[in-house]
Amino acid sequence: MNIICLGINHRTAGVEVRERFAVPASDLAGMARRFTAIEGVEELVILSTCNRVEFYAAGNGLASGYHALERFLVEHSGLTTPELDVVYRYDFPHSARHLFGVICGIDSMVVGETEVHGQVKQAYEEALRHGLTSRILNKLFQRAFRVAKQVRTRTSINRGSVSVGSVAADLAQRIFGSLGRCHALVLGTGETGEKTARSLRGRGLGSLVVANRSDEKARALAQDLGGRAVAFDGWLGALADADILITSTAAPYPVVRTRAVAEVMDRRPDRPLFIIDIAVPRDVEPEVQRVENVFLYDIDSLEAIAAQSLELRRREVTVCQEIIGEHVGEFSEWLARPAPERQPTARREGSADGLEAPHA
Amino acid sequence: MDRILLAAAAFCFLASFASTLYAFGARLRLPTRFNFVMVSAGFLFQTAFLWRRGGAVGRCPITNLFEVLVFLSWATVLLYLLVGPAYRLSLMGAFTSPLAFLLQGIAQGVVGDPGAVRAGTVNPWTELHAALSIVAYGAFALAAVAGTMYLVQQYQLKTRNLSTFFFELPPIRDLGLANHRLMTAGLVLLTAGLGAGLFAGHLPGALKLATACAVWALYAALLAGRRLFHLGAGRVAACSVAAFVLSLAALCGITLLSRTSLPG
């Protein structure tokens, strides 16, 4: 019995190749059935995301299955055979190690991202629903979910944020908790400021007002973000009600002065004010950070935190690989047992992730 | 048996604190569930000790400084168990356990257990007065814990030096609110305790009365200052820590000096 993995990802192929491999969700079942018709392929899961397309197959005599799978990919993607160099092929146990790495996010473009966990789960559920998996892949994927859970709890691989927008949103949540009752003031309509505002909106920000020298741009952005626009001259008044200030104006001098912020805070000493200054040159005087209950972050400090998080995640990769190694070892032992002894423990493993693998 | 119960409680608090330190050092997620279980277990051991001691002395077991400190440690943990999960401040356990351990450690290691002395007559008003006052001190202790957490969180946010700890601490706004509400609760309990003392039928000594009023006035001023003088949450948090240290010193002082050994 062998488990193979055949696929491409962001490291081996550019987007122009990946898009030719991509399998739309609606085609997954049909394509998978055609694969399982290939001799030697008994079980199959197809994982298709924007960064990877991978085929996990289990069966006896997969050597011939490999070639058949490749032929199929050539037909499906329109690639020529030499172009298939971008495709990686893993036999067991490397295929299992690869899957465990993928689900933990250590093989992702942004190390430690968690979205891929949901994508793997969805791919497996889809295969399960169509009866494309059986004892071996059920066991492998349930083990993968366990690995992901263990990695999440025992390492810092998912900690922190690695983009300016998400770092700002994370910090806002560390300051305010739920953002549902928070009001944000967006000063200027710079692109990064807009992205940050969107990121906050995505985390449930309560309300938002936009002020810009050009009223037209302010109104357009406010409409786009589901907020309202105020006149640029009135931004200081709006600041009194704001919990979060995002500034990204093109002004060549600081727009937000320490004295003005201190006066606002004097009237609301209990309410913290989180200022995200994304402008270059900076919109906010650095001394504002000294005002009590004000937390000022400029573009450099946000980028430094993002870089720090990424570095922390990279350092954790070794620990993740150790955990993965342990699980690959245990899984190999199970797979090496004679078939009758490989009774699935679906209930125990399935309950780890809310999935019930059928007894094969 | 009493010693075993207190040793078991101390072990639980210490284990909770040690696991937090280990997780922090190893950059792991903080063991909030483990902390909660260990603090709860420590609380049960303390409750068992106080129950036995209460039976032995025939009244609320706060007849000497040793018992007062154990009772205060118990009250602090009780309030944490009530307040911590409600405000999603379970990490407070990581901060509460060393305080509970410290209070109990002072009681056992420095003050020492003089043993149980059975009371003659028991005045229920005096009992209520003393018990409410110490629970109020427990609320002040927990406010100081929330205040310390606030200051740690504020330091990290201001210096932009975000350690692993940063991601485990509750939002700073929640910590400020918890700090304020716990001080308010403590002040209400202390007021009720002092009120119960008025019905006890005998006047306390001048020093005891002055200390009790001073502690009450200190927290009342802190809460009023927040509103009247626009004290920021950071300053209030720092003051709540200092106020608790002063109050604890005053509690120990008046308990040692008091003939009846009852605080308030």
Coordinates of N, CA, C and O in Angstrom, one line a residue, chain A residues 251-318:
Chain A
A251 N 0.1 65.0 3.5 CA 0.6 66.3 4.0 C 2.1 66.2 4.3 O 2.5 65.2 4.8
P252 N 2.8 67.2 4.0 CA 4.3 67.2 4.2 C 4.7 67.5 5.7 O 5.9 67.6 6.0
Y253 N 3.7 67.7 6.5 CA 3.9 68.1 7.9 C 3.0 67.3 8.8 O 1.9 66.9 8.3
P254 N 3.2 67.2 10.1 CA 2.3 66.5 11.0 C 0.9 67.2 11.1 O 0.9 68.4 11.4
V255 N -0.1 66.5 10.8 CA -1.5 67.1 10.9 C -2.0 66.9 12.3 O -2.7 67.8 12.8
V256 N -1.6 65.8 12.9 CA -2.1 65.5 14.3 C -1.1 66.0 15.3 O 0.0 65.4 15.4
R257 N -1.5 67.0 16.0 CA -0.5 67.6 17.0 C -0.7 67.1 18.4 O -1.9 66.7 18.8
T258 N 0.3 67.0 19.2 CA 0.3 66.5 20.5 C -0.8 67.2 21.4 O -1.5 66.6 22.1
R259 N -0.7 68.6 21.3 CA -1.6 69.4 22.1 C -3.1 69.0 21.8 O -3.9 68.9 22.8
A260 N -3.4 68.9 20.6 CA -4.8 68.6 20.2 C -5.2 67.3 20.7 O -6.3 67.1 21.3
V261 N -4.4 66.3 20.6 CA -4.7 64.9 21.1 C -4.8 65.0 22.7 O -5.8 64.4 23.2
A262 N -3.9 65.7 23.3 CA -4.0 65.8 24.8 C -5.3 66.4 25.2 O -5.9 65.9 26.2
E263 N -5.7 67.4 24.5 CA -7.0 68.0 24.9 C -8.2 67.1 24.7 O -9.0 67.0 25.6
V264 N -8.1 66.3 23.6 CA -9.2 65.4 23.4 C -9.2 64.3 24.5 O -10.2 64.0 25.1
M265 N -8.0 63.8 24.8 CA -7.9 62.8 25.8 C -8.3 63.2 27.2 O -8.7 62.5 28.1
D266 N -8.0 64.5 27.5 CA -8.4 65.1 28.8 C -9.9 65.0 29.0 O -10.3 64.9 30.2
R267 N -10.7 65.0 28.0 CA -12.1 65.0 28.1 C -12.6 63.5 28.2 O -13.8 63.3 28.4
R268 N -11.8 62.6 27.9 CA -12.2 61.1 27.8 C -11.0 60.3 28.3 O -10.5 59.4 27.6
P269 N -10.6 60.5 29.6 CA -9.4 59.8 30.0 C -9.5 58.3 30.1 O -8.5 57.5 30.1
D270 N -10.8 57.8 30.2 CA -11.0 56.3 30.3 C -10.9 55.6 29.0 O -10.6 54.4 29.0
R271 N -11.2 56.3 27.9 CA -11.2 55.6 26.6 C -9.9 55.6 25.9 O -9.4 56.7 25.6
P272 N -9.3 54.5 25.6 CA -8.0 54.5 24.9 C -8.2 55.0 23.5 O -9.3 54.9 22.9
L273 N -7.2 55.5 23.0 CA -7.2 56.0 21.6 C -6.0 55.3 20.8 O -4.8 55.4 21.3
F274 N -6.3 54.6 19.8 CA -5.3 53.8 19.1 C -5.1 54.6 17.7 O -6.0 54.7 17.0
I275 N -3.9 55.1 17.6 CA -3.6 55.8 16.3 C -2.7 55.0 15.4 O -1.6 54.6 15.8
I276 N -3.1 54.8 14.2 CA -2.3 54.1 13.2 C -1.9 55.1 12.1 O -2.7 55.6 11.4
D277 N -0.6 55.5 12.2 CA -0.1 56.5 11.2 C 0.6 55.8 10.1 O 1.8 55.4 10.3
I278 N 0.0 55.7 9.0 CA 0.6 55.0 7.9 C 1.3 56.0 6.9 O 1.9 55.5 5.9
A279 N 1.1 57.3 7.1 CA 1.6 58.2 6.1 C 3.2 58.4 6.2 O 3.8 58.2 7.3
V280 N 3.8 58.7 5.1 CA 5.2 59.0 5.0 C 5.2 60.3 4.1 O 4.9 60.2 3.0
P281 N 5.7 61.4 4.7 CA 6.1 61.7 6.0 C 4.9 61.5 7.0 O 3.8 61.6 6.6
R282 N 5.3 61.3 8.3 CA 4.3 60.9 9.3 C 3.3 62.1 9.5 O 3.6 63.2 9.5
D283 N 2.0 61.7 9.7 CA 1.0 62.6 10.0 C 0.9 63.0 11.5 O 0.2 64.0 11.8
V284 N 1.4 62.2 12.3 CA 1.2 62.4 13.8 C 2.6 62.7 14.4 O 3.6 62.0 14.2
E285 N 2.6 63.7 15.3 CA 3.8 64.0 16.0 C 4.2 62.9 16.9 O 3.3 62.3 17.6
P286 N 5.4 62.4 16.9 CA 5.8 61.3 17.7 C 5.5 61.4 19.2 O 5.3 60.5 19.9
E287 N 5.5 62.7 19.7 CA 5.3 63.0 21.1 C 3.9 62.6 21.6 O 3.6 62.4 22.8
V288 N 3.0 62.4 20.6 CA 1.6 62.0 20.9 C 1.6 60.7 21.7 O 0.8 60.4 22.6
Q289 N 2.6 59.8 21.5 CA 2.7 58.5 22.2 C 2.8 58.7 23.7 O 2.5 57.8 24.5
R290 N 3.3 59.9 24.1 CA 3.5 60.1 25.6 C 2.1 60.5 26.3 O 2.0 60.4 27.5
V291 N 1.1 60.8 25.5 CA -0.2 61.1 26.1 C -0.8 59.9 26.7 O -0.8 58.8 26.0
E292 N -1.3 60.0 27.9 CA -1.8 58.8 28.5 C -3.0 58.2 27.8 O -3.8 58.9 27.3
N293 N -3.0 56.9 27.7 CA -4.0 56.1 27.1 C -4.1 56.2 25.6 O -5.1 55.9 24.9
V294 N -3.0 56.8 25.0 CA -2.9 56.9 23.5 C -1.8 55.9 23.1 O -0.7 55.9 23.7
F295 N -2.1 55.1 22.1 CA -1.1 54.1 21.6 C -0.9 54.4 20.1 O -1.8 54.2 19.3
L296 N 0.3 54.9 19.8 CA 0.6 55.4 18.5 C 1.5 54.4 17.8 O 2.5 54.0 18.3
Y297 N 1.1 54.0 16.6 CA 1.9 53.1 15.8 C 2.1 53.7 14.4 O 1.1 53.9 13.7
D298 N 3.3 53.9 14.0 CA 3.6 54.3 12.6 C 3.9 53.2 11.7 O 4.0 52.0 12.2
I299 N 4.1 53.5 10.4 CA 4.3 52.4 9.5 C 5.5 51.5 9.8 O 5.5 50.3 9.7
D300 N 6.6 52.1 10.3 CA 7.8 51.3 10.7 C 7.5 50.4 11.8 O 7.9 49.2 11.8
S301 N 6.8 50.9 12.8 CA 6.5 50.0 14.0 C 5.6 48.9 13.6 O 5.8 47.7 14.1
L302 N 4.6 49.1 12.7 CA 3.7 48.1 12.3 C 4.5 47.0 11.5 O 4.3 45.8 11.6
E303 N 5.4 47.5 10.6 CA 6.1 46.6 9.7 C 7.1 45.8 10.6 O 7.4 44.6 10.3
A304 N 7.7 46.5 11.6 CA 8.6 45.7 12.5 C 7.9 44.6 13.2 O 8.4 43.5 13.4
I305 N 6.7 44.9 13.7 CA 5.9 43.8 14.4 C 5.6 42.7 13.4 O 5.7 41.5 13.8
A306 N 5.2 43.0 12.2 CA 4.9 42.0 11.2 C 6.2 41.2 10.9 O 6.1 39.9 10.9
A307 N 7.3 41.8 10.8 CA 8.6 41.1 10.5 C 8.9 40.2 11.7 O 9.4 39.1 11.5
Q308 N 8.7 40.7 12.9 CA 9.0 40.0 14.1 C 8.1 38.7 14.2 O 8.6 37.6 14.5
S309 N 6.8 38.9 13.8 CA 5.9 37.7 13.9 C 6.4 36.7 12.8 O 6.4 35.5 13.1
L310 N 6.8 37.2 11.7 CA 7.2 36.2 10.6 C 8.4 35.5 11.1 O 8.6 34.3 10.8
E311 N 9.3 36.2 11.7 CA 10.6 35.6 12.2 C 10.3 34.5 13.2 O 10.8 33.4 13.2
L312 N 9.4 34.9 14.1 CA 8.9 34.0 15.2 C 8.3 32.7 14.6 O 8.7 31.6 15.0
R313 N 7.5 32.9 13.6 CA 6.9 31.8 12.9 C 8.0 30.9 12.2 O 7.9 29.7 12.3
R314 N 8.9 31.5 11.6 CA 10.0 30.7 10.9 C 10.8 29.9 11.9 O 11.2 28.8 11.6
R315 N 11.0 30.5 13.1 CA 11.8 29.8 14.1 C 11.0 28.6 14.6 O 11.6 27.6 15.0
E316 N 9.7 28.7 14.5 CA 8.8 27.6 15.0 C 8.7 26.4 14.1 O 8.3 25.4 14.4
V317 N 9.2 26.7 12.8 CA 9.0 25.6 11.8 C 9.7 24.3 12.3 O 9.2 23.2 12.1
T318 N 10.9 24.5 12.9 CA 11.7 23.3 13.3 C 10.9 22.5 14.3 O 10.8 21.2 14.2

